[in-house]
Coordinates of C-alpha atoms in Angstrom, one line a residue:
M922 CA -8.0 23.1 4.6
G923 CA -7.1 26.7 3.5
V924 CA -3.5 27.4 2.4
A925 CA -1.6 30.5 1.9
K926 CA -0.7 31.0 -1.7
M927 CA 2.7 29.3 -2.4
R928 CA 4.8 29.3 -5.4
V929 CA 7.5 26.6 -6.0
L930 CA 9.6 27.5 -9.0
P931 CA 10.5 24.8 -11.5
T932 CA 13.7 23.0 -10.6
T933 CA 15.1 22.9 -14.2
G934 CA 14.5 24.5 -17.5
S935 CA 12.1 27.2 -16.4
S936 CA 11.4 30.4 -18.1
G937 CA 8.6 32.9 -18.3
D938 CA 7.1 31.3 -21.5
A939 CA 8.0 27.7 -20.6
T940 CA 4.5 26.5 -21.2
K941 CA 3.7 28.3 -24.5
D942 CA 3.4 26.5 -27.8
A943 CA 4.8 27.6 -31.2
E944 CA 2.0 30.2 -31.5
G945 CA 2.8 31.7 -28.1
S946 CA -0.4 30.3 -26.4
E947 CA 0.0 28.7 -23.0
R948 CA -0.6 25.0 -23.0
V949 CA -2.8 24.1 -20.0
V950 CA -4.5 20.8 -19.1
D951 CA -7.1 20.7 -16.3
T952 CA -8.0 17.6 -14.3
D953 CA -9.3 16.7 -10.9
V954 CA -6.2 15.1 -9.3
I955 CA -2.6 15.0 -10.5
I956 CA -0.7 11.9 -9.6
V957 CA 3.1 12.1 -9.9
G958 CA 4.6 8.7 -10.3
A959 CA 3.3 5.5 -11.9
G960 CA 4.6 2.9 -9.5
P961 CA 2.3 0.6 -7.6
A962 CA 1.0 3.4 -5.3
G963 CA 0.3 5.9 -8.2
L964 CA -1.4 3.3 -10.4
M965 CA -3.5 1.9 -7.5
L966 CA -4.6 5.5 -6.7
A967 CA -5.5 6.1 -10.3
G968 CA -7.9 3.1 -10.3
E969 CA -9.4 4.0 -6.9
L970 CA -10.0 7.6 -8.0
R971 CA -11.8 6.4 -11.1
L972 CA -14.1 4.2 -9.0
A973 CA -14.8 7.4 -7.0
G974 CA -15.8 9.2 -10.2
V975 CA -12.7 11.4 -10.2
R976 CA -10.5 12.3 -13.2
P977 CA -6.9 11.5 -12.4
L978 CA -3.9 12.4 -14.6
V979 CA -0.8 10.3 -13.9
L980 CA 2.5 11.8 -14.8
E981 CA 5.5 9.5 -14.9
R982 CA 9.0 10.7 -15.9
Q983 CA 10.1 7.2 -17.1
P984 CA 9.0 6.7 -20.8
Q985 CA 7.7 3.1 -20.3
L986 CA 6.8 0.5 -17.7
R987 CA 10.0 -0.4 -15.7
D988 CA 11.4 -3.9 -15.6
V989 CA 14.1 -3.2 -13.0
P990 CA 13.6 -5.9 -10.3
K991 CA 12.5 -4.4 -7.0
A992 CA 9.9 -5.9 -4.7
S993 CA 9.1 -9.6 -5.2
G994 CA 5.6 -9.9 -3.9
L995 CA 2.6 -8.8 -1.9
G996 CA 1.4 -9.9 1.5
G997 CA -1.1 -9.3 4.3
R998 CA -4.0 -6.9 4.2
I999 CA -3.4 -5.7 0.6
L1000 CA -4.3 -9.2 -0.6
D1001 CA -7.7 -8.9 1.1
L1002 CA -8.2 -5.5 -0.4
L1003 CA -7.5 -6.7 -3.9
R1004 CA -10.1 -9.4 -3.4
Y1005 CA -12.6 -6.8 -2.2
R1006 CA -12.0 -5.0 -5.5
G1007 CA -12.4 -8.2 -7.6
L1008 CA -8.8 -8.2 -8.6
R1009 CA -7.3 -11.2 -6.8
E1010 CA -7.9 -13.7 -9.6
R1011 CA -5.8 -11.7 -12.1
F1012 CA -3.0 -11.3 -9.5
D1013 CA -3.1 -14.9 -8.5
A1014 CA -2.9 -15.9 -12.2
A1015 CA 0.4 -13.9 -12.5
S1016 CA 1.9 -15.5 -9.4
S1017 CA 4.2 -18.4 -9.1
D1018 CA 2.6 -19.7 -5.9
P1019 CA -0.7 -17.9 -5.0
N1020 CA -1.8 -17.5 -1.4
I1021 CA 1.1 -19.2 0.3
A1022 CA 1.6 -19.2 4.1
P1023 CA 5.2 -17.9 4.1
R1024 CA 8.3 -18.6 6.0
F1025 CA 9.0 -14.9 6.5
P1026 CA 12.4 -13.4 7.1
F1027 CA 12.5 -11.2 10.2
G1028 CA 15.6 -9.5 11.6
G1029 CA 18.0 -12.2 10.6
L1030 CA 15.6 -14.9 11.7
H1031 CA 12.4 -16.5 10.3
L1032 CA 8.8 -16.5 11.3
D1033 CA 7.3 -19.8 10.1
F1034 CA 3.6 -19.7 9.2
T1035 CA 3.8 -22.7 6.9
H1036 CA 2.3 -25.2 9.4
M1037 CA -0.7 -23.0 10.3
A1038 CA -4.1 -23.9 8.9
D1039 CA -5.3 -20.3 9.1
P1040 CA -2.1 -18.2 9.1
P1041 CA -2.4 -14.5 10.2
M1042 CA -0.5 -13.5 7.0
R1043 CA -0.3 -14.9 3.5
A1044 CA 2.0 -13.9 0.7
L1045 CA 1.7 -13.7 -3.1
P1046 CA 5.0 -14.1 -4.9
I1047 CA 4.9 -11.7 -7.9
P1048 CA 7.6 -9.4 -9.3
Q1049 CA 6.9 -5.7 -8.9
A1050 CA 7.1 -5.2 -12.6
E1051 CA 4.2 -7.6 -13.0
I1052 CA 2.3 -5.8 -10.2
E1053 CA 2.7 -2.5 -12.1
R1054 CA 1.6 -4.0 -15.3
L1055 CA -1.6 -5.4 -13.8
L1056 CA -2.4 -2.1 -12.0
D1057 CA -1.6 -0.2 -15.3
D1058 CA -4.1 -2.5 -17.1
R1059 CA -6.7 -1.9 -14.5
A1060 CA -6.3 1.9 -14.5
H1061 CA -6.6 1.9 -18.3
E1062 CA -9.7 -0.3 -18.1
L1063 CA -11.2 2.4 -15.9
D1064 CA -10.2 5.1 -18.4
A1065 CA -7.5 6.8 -16.3
D1066 CA -5.1 9.1 -18.2
I1067 CA -1.5 7.9 -17.8
R1068 CA 1.3 9.8 -19.4
R1069 CA 4.8 8.3 -19.5
G1070 CA 7.8 10.4 -20.3
H1071 CA 6.3 13.4 -18.6
E1072 CA 8.3 14.9 -15.8
V1073 CA 6.9 17.4 -13.2
V1074 CA 9.6 20.1 -12.8
G1075 CA 7.6 22.6 -10.7
V1076 CA 4.6 22.9 -8.4
S1077 CA 2.5 25.8 -7.1
Q1078 CA -0.7 26.0 -5.1
D1079 CA -3.3 28.4 -3.7
D1080 CA -6.5 28.0 -1.8
A1081 CA -8.4 26.5 -4.7
T1082 CA -5.9 25.0 -7.2
V1083 CA -2.6 23.2 -7.5
T1084 CA -0.6 23.6 -10.7
A1085 CA 2.2 21.4 -12.0
D1086 CA 4.8 22.5 -14.6
V1087 CA 5.5 19.5 -16.8
R1088 CA 8.2 18.7 -19.3
G1089 CA 6.8 16.2 -21.8
P1090 CA 8.0 14.6 -25.1
D1091 CA 6.4 17.5 -27.1
G1092 CA 7.6 20.2 -24.9
P1093 CA 6.6 22.0 -21.6
Y1094 CA 3.0 22.5 -20.5
R1095 CA 1.1 23.1 -17.3
V1096 CA -1.6 21.0 -15.5
T1097 CA -4.1 22.5 -13.0
A1098 CA -6.1 20.4 -10.6
R1099 CA -7.9 20.4 -7.3
Y1100 CA -5.2 18.2 -5.7
L1101 CA -1.8 16.7 -6.4
V1102 CA -0.5 13.4 -4.9
G1103 CA 3.2 12.6 -4.8
C1104 CA 3.7 8.9 -5.4
D1105 CA 7.2 9.5 -6.7
G1106 CA 9.3 7.4 -4.3
G1107 CA 11.7 7.8 -1.5
R1108 CA 13.6 10.6 -3.3
S1109 CA 10.3 12.4 -3.9
R1110 CA 10.8 15.8 -5.6
I1111 CA 7.1 16.6 -4.8
R1112 CA 7.8 16.1 -1.1
D1113 CA 10.8 18.4 -1.3
M1114 CA 8.9 21.1 -3.4
A1115 CA 6.0 21.0 -0.9
G1116 CA 8.5 21.6 2.0
I1117 CA 7.5 18.5 3.9
P1118 CA 10.3 17.3 6.2
F1119 CA 11.4 13.6 5.9
P1120 CA 13.2 12.8 9.1
G1121 CA 14.9 9.5 9.9
T1122 CA 18.0 7.5 9.4
T1123 CA 19.8 6.0 6.5
Y1124 CA 22.0 3.2 7.7
P1125 CA 25.4 2.7 6.1
E1126 CA 24.4 -0.6 4.6
V1127 CA 23.6 -2.1 1.1
N1128 CA 21.6 -5.2 0.6
R1129 CA 21.8 -7.2 -2.7
L1130 CA 19.2 -9.7 -3.5
A1131 CA 19.4 -12.4 -6.2
Q1132 CA 17.7 -15.5 -7.6
V1133 CA 20.0 -17.5 -9.9
T1134 CA 20.0 -21.0 -11.2
V1135 CA 22.2 -23.4 -9.2
H1136 CA 25.6 -23.7 -10.8
D1137 CA 26.7 -27.2 -11.9
S1138 CA 29.6 -27.1 -9.4
V1139 CA 27.3 -26.3 -6.4
T1140 CA 25.7 -29.2 -4.6
V1141 CA 22.4 -28.7 -2.8
L1142 CA 22.2 -31.1 0.1
D1143 CA 19.1 -32.9 1.4
N1144 CA 18.8 -30.6 4.4
G1145 CA 18.9 -27.4 2.2
D1146 CA 22.5 -26.6 2.8
I1147 CA 24.9 -26.1 -0.1
D1148 CA 28.4 -27.4 -0.7
V1149 CA 30.6 -25.0 -2.7
P1150 CA 34.1 -25.7 -4.1
G1151 CA 36.7 -23.8 -2.1
L1152 CA 34.1 -22.9 0.6
G1153 CA 32.8 -26.2 1.8
R1154 CA 29.3 -26.4 3.4
I1155 CA 27.3 -23.3 3.9
H1156 CA 24.2 -23.7 6.1
A1157 CA 20.8 -22.5 4.9
G1158 CA 19.7 -19.3 6.5
F1159 CA 22.0 -16.6 7.7
T1160 CA 25.8 -16.7 7.8
R1161 CA 27.5 -13.8 9.6
T1162 CA 31.1 -13.0 8.9
D1163 CA 33.4 -10.1 9.8
H1164 CA 32.4 -8.4 6.5
G1165 CA 28.7 -8.8 6.4
V1166 CA 25.8 -11.3 6.2
F1167 CA 25.1 -13.9 3.6
A1168 CA 21.6 -15.5 3.6
F1169 CA 20.2 -18.1 1.2
A1170 CA 17.6 -20.7 0.5
A1171 CA 17.8 -23.4 -2.3
G1172 CA 15.1 -25.3 -4.0
S1173 CA 13.9 -26.5 -7.4
G1174 CA 17.2 -25.7 -9.1
V1175 CA 17.1 -22.0 -7.9
L1176 CA 19.4 -20.4 -5.4
S1177 CA 17.8 -17.3 -3.6
F1178 CA 20.3 -15.3 -1.6
Q1179 CA 21.1 -11.9 -0.2
T1180 CA 24.3 -10.2 0.9
T1181 CA 24.4 -7.4 3.4
E1182 CA 27.5 -5.1 3.7
G1183 CA 28.4 -2.0 5.6
E1184 CA 28.6 0.6 2.8
S1185 CA 27.7 4.3 2.4
T1186 CA 27.3 4.3 -1.4
E1187 CA 24.1 5.9 -2.7
Y1188 CA 22.7 4.1 -5.8
D1189 CA 20.1 5.4 -8.3
D1190 CA 16.9 3.4 -8.0
D1191 CA 17.0 2.8 -11.8
E1192 CA 20.6 1.6 -11.8
P1193 CA 20.3 -2.2 -12.2
L1194 CA 22.4 -4.6 -10.1
T1195 CA 24.8 -6.6 -12.3
L1196 CA 26.0 -10.2 -11.9
A1197 CA 29.5 -8.9 -11.6
E1198 CA 28.6 -6.5 -8.8
L1199 CA 26.8 -9.3 -7.0
G1200 CA 29.7 -11.7 -7.3
D1201 CA 32.1 -9.1 -5.9
S1202 CA 29.8 -8.6 -2.9
V1203 CA 29.6 -12.4 -2.2
R1204 CA 33.4 -12.6 -2.4
R1205 CA 33.8 -9.8 0.1
V1206 CA 31.3 -11.3 2.6
L1207 CA 32.3 -14.9 2.3
G1208 CA 36.0 -14.5 1.4
A1209 CA 35.7 -16.7 -1.7
D1210 CA 33.8 -16.9 -4.9
L1211 CA 30.4 -18.5 -5.2
P1212 CA 29.8 -19.9 -8.7
L1213 CA 26.6 -18.3 -10.0
G1214 CA 24.2 -19.7 -12.5
E1215 CA 21.9 -17.8 -14.8
P1216 CA 20.3 -14.7 -13.2
I1217 CA 16.5 -14.8 -12.7
R1218 CA 16.2 -11.7 -10.5
L1219 CA 18.8 -9.2 -9.3
S1220 CA 18.0 -6.2 -7.1
R1221 CA 19.5 -3.9 -4.5
Y1222 CA 18.2 -1.7 -1.7
T1223 CA 19.6 0.5 1.0
F1224 CA 18.6 0.5 4.6
T1225 CA 16.5 3.6 5.2
D1226 CA 14.1 4.5 8.0
R1227 CA 12.1 7.7 7.3
Q1228 CA 8.6 9.0 7.6
A1229 CA 7.2 12.3 6.4
E1230 CA 6.2 14.6 9.2
R1231 CA 2.9 15.1 7.5
Y1232 CA 1.2 13.5 4.5
R1233 CA -0.6 16.7 3.5
A1234 CA 0.6 20.2 2.7
G1235 CA -2.5 22.1 1.5
R1236 CA -3.5 20.6 -1.8
I1237 CA -0.4 18.4 -2.1
L1238 CA -0.5 15.0 -0.5
L1239 CA 2.0 12.1 -0.3
A1240 CA 1.5 8.3 -0.6
G1241 CA 3.8 5.3 -0.7
D1242 CA 7.5 5.6 -0.5
A1243 CA 7.3 9.4 -0.8
A1244 CA 5.6 9.3 2.6
H1245 CA 7.6 6.5 4.3
L1246 CA 10.6 4.3 3.9
F1247 CA 11.0 1.3 6.2
P1248 CA 14.4 -0.3 7.2
A1249 CA 13.3 -3.9 6.4
T1250 CA 11.8 -5.5 3.4
G1251 CA 8.4 -7.0 2.9
T1252 CA 6.3 -4.0 4.0
A1253 CA 6.6 -0.8 2.1
L1254 CA 4.8 -1.8 -1.1
N1255 CA 1.8 -3.2 0.7
V1256 CA 1.5 -0.1 3.0
G1257 CA 1.9 2.3 0.1
M1258 CA -1.0 0.7 -1.9
L1259 CA -3.2 0.8 1.2
D1260 CA -2.4 4.5 1.6
T1261 CA -4.0 5.2 -1.7
V1262 CA -7.2 3.2 -1.0
N1263 CA -7.6 5.3 2.2
L1264 CA -7.0 8.5 0.3
A1265 CA -9.0 8.1 -2.9
W1266 CA -12.5 8.1 -1.6
K1267 CA -11.8 11.1 0.6
L1268 CA -10.5 13.1 -2.4
G1269 CA -13.6 12.0 -4.3
A1270 CA -15.8 13.3 -1.5
D1271 CA -14.1 16.6 -1.5
I1272 CA -14.1 17.0 -5.2
H1273 CA -17.8 16.1 -5.5
G1274 CA -18.6 18.7 -2.8
W1275 CA -20.1 16.5 0.0
A1276 CA -17.1 15.9 2.2
P1277 CA -17.7 16.8 5.8
A1278 CA -15.3 19.2 7.5
G1279 CA -11.9 17.6 8.2
L1280 CA -12.5 14.4 6.2
L1281 CA -9.4 14.8 4.1
D1282 CA -7.3 15.5 7.1
T1283 CA -8.1 12.0 8.4
Y1284 CA -5.9 10.6 5.6
H1285 CA -2.8 11.9 7.5
D1286 CA -4.2 10.9 10.9
E1287 CA -5.0 7.3 9.9
R1288 CA -2.2 6.5 7.5
H1289 CA 0.6 8.2 9.5
Y1290 CA -0.5 6.0 12.4
A1291 CA -0.4 3.0 10.1
G1292 CA 3.0 3.9 8.8
G1293 CA 4.2 4.2 12.4
R1294 CA 3.0 0.7 13.1
A1295 CA 5.0 -0.6 10.1
Q1296 CA 8.1 1.3 11.4
L1297 CA 7.7 -0.4 14.7
Q1298 CA 8.2 -3.9 13.4
T1299 CA 10.8 -2.9 10.8
R1300 CA 12.9 -1.0 13.4
A1301 CA 12.6 -4.1 15.7
Q1302 CA 14.2 -6.1 12.8
V1303 CA 17.1 -3.6 12.7
A1304 CA 17.8 -4.2 16.4
L1305 CA 17.6 -8.0 16.0
R1306 CA 19.8 -8.1 12.9
R1307 CA 22.5 -5.5 13.3
G1308 CA 24.0 -6.6 16.6
H1309 CA 27.0 -8.9 16.5
D1310 CA 28.0 -9.4 20.1
P1311 CA 26.9 -12.2 22.5
A1312 CA 24.1 -10.1 23.9
S1313 CA 22.6 -9.7 20.4
E1314 CA 22.9 -13.4 19.7
A1315 CA 21.1 -14.1 23.0
L1316 CA 18.3 -11.7 21.9
R1317 CA 17.9 -13.4 18.6
Q1318 CA 17.8 -16.8 20.3
L1319 CA 15.2 -15.7 22.8
F1320 CA 13.0 -14.1 20.1
Q1321 CA 13.1 -17.2 18.0
E1322 CA 12.0 -19.3 21.0
L1323 CA 9.1 -16.9 21.7
V1324 CA 7.7 -17.0 18.2
V1325 CA 7.4 -20.8 18.3
D1326 CA 4.4 -20.2 20.5
E1327 CA 1.3 -19.7 18.3
P1328 CA -0.2 -16.6 20.1
A1329 CA 3.1 -14.7 19.7
L1330 CA 3.5 -15.9 16.1
R1331 CA -0.1 -14.8 15.3
R1332 CA 0.5 -11.4 16.8
M1333 CA 3.7 -10.9 14.8
G1334 CA 2.0 -12.0 11.6
S1335 CA -0.8 -9.5 12.1
L1336 CA 1.6 -6.7 12.7
I1337 CA 3.7 -7.5 9.6
G1338 CA 0.7 -8.1 7.4
H1339 CA -0.9 -4.8 8.5
N1340 CA -3.9 -6.7 9.8
D1341 CA -3.9 -5.2 13.3
I1342 CA -4.7 -1.7 12.2
R1343 CA -7.7 -0.2 13.9
Y1344 CA -8.3 3.4 13.0
P1345 CA -9.5 5.7 15.9
M1346 CA -13.2 6.6 15.4
P1347 CA -14.7 9.9 16.6
G1348 CA -17.0 9.8 19.6
S1349 CA -17.2 7.2 22.4
G1350 CA -18.8 3.8 23.2
H1351 CA -17.8 2.2 19.9
H1352 CA -18.5 -1.4 18.9
S1353 CA -15.3 -3.5 18.9
L1354 CA -15.4 -3.7 15.1
A1355 CA -15.3 0.1 14.6
G1356 CA -12.1 1.2 12.9
T1357 CA -11.2 -2.3 11.8
F1358 CA -11.2 -3.9 8.3
A1359 CA -14.6 -5.4 7.5
P1360 CA -14.7 -9.2 7.8
D1361 CA -15.6 -11.1 4.6
L1362 CA -18.9 -12.5 5.8
T1363 CA -20.8 -15.0 3.7
L1364 CA -24.2 -13.3 3.1
H1365 CA -27.6 -14.9 2.4
T1366 CA -30.2 -12.9 0.5
D1367 CA -33.4 -13.6 -1.3
R1368 CA -31.3 -13.3 -4.5
G1369 CA -28.8 -15.9 -3.4
A1370 CA -25.5 -15.9 -1.6
T1371 CA -22.9 -13.1 -1.8
S1372 CA -20.2 -11.8 0.4
V1373 CA -18.8 -8.5 1.9
A1374 CA -16.0 -8.8 -0.6
E1375 CA -18.3 -8.9 -3.6
L1376 CA -20.3 -5.9 -2.3
M1377 CA -17.1 -3.9 -2.0
H1378 CA -16.2 -4.2 -5.7
P1379 CA -17.6 -0.8 -6.7
A1380 CA -15.7 0.9 -3.7
R1381 CA -18.8 2.6 -2.4
P1382 CA -19.9 3.0 1.3
I1383 CA -22.4 0.4 2.5
L1384 CA -24.8 0.1 5.3
L1385 CA -25.1 -3.6 5.8
D1386 CA -28.1 -4.7 7.8
L1387 CA -27.7 -8.2 9.2
A1388 CA -30.7 -8.3 11.6
D1389 CA -33.6 -6.8 9.6
R1390 CA -33.3 -3.4 11.4
T1391 CA -35.7 -1.5 9.2
E1392 CA -35.4 1.7 11.3
L1393 CA -31.6 1.8 10.6
R1394 CA -32.2 1.3 6.9
E1395 CA -34.7 4.2 6.9
I1396 CA -32.2 6.5 8.4
A1397 CA -29.6 5.6 5.8
R1398 CA -32.0 6.4 3.0
E1399 CA -31.3 10.0 3.7
W1400 CA -27.8 9.3 2.4
E1401 CA -28.8 6.8 -0.3
H1402 CA -27.1 8.6 -3.2
R1403 CA -23.8 8.2 -1.4
V1404 CA -24.3 5.0 0.7
D1405 CA -25.6 1.7 -0.7
I1406 CA -28.1 -0.1 1.6
R1407 CA -27.9 -3.8 1.9
A1408 CA -29.9 -6.3 3.9
A1409 CA -28.7 -9.9 4.4
E1410 CA -28.4 -12.7 6.9
T1411 CA -25.1 -14.3 8.0
D1412 CA -24.2 -17.1 10.4
D1413 CA -23.1 -15.8 13.8
R1414 CA -23.4 -12.2 12.9
P1415 CA -20.8 -10.0 14.6
A1416 CA -23.2 -7.0 14.8
D1417 CA -26.8 -6.1 13.9
A1418 CA -25.5 -3.6 11.3
M1419 CA -22.3 -2.2 10.0
L1420 CA -21.5 1.0 8.2
I1421 CA -18.5 0.2 5.9
R1422 CA -16.4 2.9 4.3
P1423 CA -15.1 2.5 0.6
D1424 CA -11.7 1.5 2.0
A1425 CA -13.5 -1.5 3.7
H1426 CA -13.0 -0.1 7.2
I1427 CA -16.0 -0.1 9.5
A1428 CA -17.1 3.4 10.5
W1429 CA -19.8 2.2 12.9
A1430 CA -21.5 -1.0 14.0
A1431 CA -24.6 -1.8 16.1
Q1432 CA -24.4 -4.2 19.0
I1433 CA -26.5 -7.3 18.9
N1434 CA -30.0 -6.3 19.8
E1435 CA -28.9 -2.7 20.5
P1436 CA -32.0 -0.6 21.4
A1437 CA -33.3 1.4 18.4
D1438 CA -32.9 4.8 20.0
T1439 CA -29.2 4.5 20.8
A1440 CA -28.4 2.7 17.5
A1441 CA -30.3 5.2 15.4
H1442 CA -28.6 8.2 17.1
A1443 CA -25.1 6.7 16.7
L1444 CA -25.7 5.7 13.0
R1445 CA -26.9 9.2 12.1
E1446 CA -23.8 10.7 13.7
A1447 CA -21.5 8.3 11.9
L1448 CA -23.2 8.9 8.5
S1449 CA -22.8 12.7 9.0
C1450 CA -19.3 12.4 10.2
W1451 CA -18.0 10.4 7.2
F1452 CA -20.5 11.1 4.4
G1453 CA -21.7 14.7 5.0
E1454 CA -25.1 16.1 5.4
P1455 CA -28.1 14.0 4.4
M1456 CA -29.6 14.6 1.0
N1457 CA -33.2 15.8 1.1
T1458 CA -33.6 16.1 -2.6
T1459 CA -32.9 13.7 -5.5
A1460 CA -29.4 14.2 -6.9
P1461 CA -27.7 12.7 -9.9
I1462 CA -25.7 9.5 -9.2
I1463 CA -22.0 9.9 -9.5
D1464 CA -20.5 8.3 -12.5
Q1465 CA -19.3 4.8 -11.7
P1466 CA -16.8 3.6 -14.3
S1467 CA -16.9 0.0 -13.0
G1468 CA -20.4 -0.5 -14.3
E1469 CA -24.0 0.1 -13.3
R1470 CA -24.8 1.2 -9.8
P1471 CA -26.3 -1.7 -7.9
P1472 CA -29.8 -1.6 -6.4
L1473 CA -30.4 -0.3 -3.0
S1474 CA -31.0 -3.6 -1.3
V1475 CA -30.2 -7.3 -1.9

């Protein structure tokens, strides 16, 4: 995508020689991709770019990893993706209760997946600070350059390059790259500097979340209710008052609760919630004090519903909270990390020079659509939760009755978990799998058993032949330096062959026993569409930091 030359001046501390050292020489660093922000999205992107053979430079204004409590877990499709990258075990080891089927809060109600043998959504309780630590470890293992205490204060771009003006611990300097990705949160300065509108609504509401030990004076009853001196019995779940909402669950000596109040105050994301502020909020909502034990987790969030009009402005792209803010919890972190998995391999294709026309633009097309699906369910939660009249109570009652039925519960779980995403594929007459996340099939080969998840660890495209279609494998060999070719058998194969992108979404699939002429033509079109022109000469293999490139067949 060509762009007119644009200059965005530094927002603070700029001068004509801002990037010169003591001898007057300009300090310039060059890299492939600049990532602004070292939260979960930025760190996930750094690791994915290294798998794509790209050099990222992560710039984070905070001097060290943050421990301010924010999100409390992962859920849905991102858990599958972590398994497809070989990372699930380390995340499970850091969780208090790996792979649970949750009782998920939804619009002041609950969706109960706990009784389902194969729930459409699973959750992994793990604090965001721990998620960031694990992703930081992974990025460093892959030799990503992460600089903390380095703040981007200006950005410019032209048709070939993007430049960031940086203020670091040793003074100002400049970084040039092919692309820059803003992963710097809901108040993204990168988004503002790129001139990308961020329309939506900020509701006059503040939510305070807490986990505290149960105070000695508070009695937890057998049915999960609590008895509080001066308040009496408070029922588990949601209690609405004229001053807000109080919701809680008690178990194992821990009280987990949330207050919701109408309030227009804007809080800095890095300003921690205190026990005193929390106690004041409980008093306002319930009209009396709730004795609080020792704090385990305290956090605060506002109720914001926004999505960037576009995720790309020339050589500047957005991911995570910089691209979208959802008005209900349990979604944003997962969606943001999935943004980066979609983006990384496309940036890699462009930087390595083989991206077909328009490939990078599909990042906006696909992930803006996915963000819209997330907004759909979170906005529905707003409608369910914010009403206080009899009609709203009737709506909540009817909704709760509907999601007792398993088909409705499954549909809601897939929507919340981001499992229902099917990207539109170019052309027509597609297999039903095209655009969906590749199923983790158990695969049988002459070298033993493996799985789709294991094959996806290096984050490379794969042609997976499940029916010994030699003619399809021969076509793919024209792309063999970009696409790994695998042959295997599986029980009840869903297709004769599948072309799987590095983000684990299926670009093409052959019907069972599809004639060779139609399957071959469609495969060649899909390979050209997603992985460029065929390579007729031997080319060097792109550096793979994760280890040796696997053989062409198994």
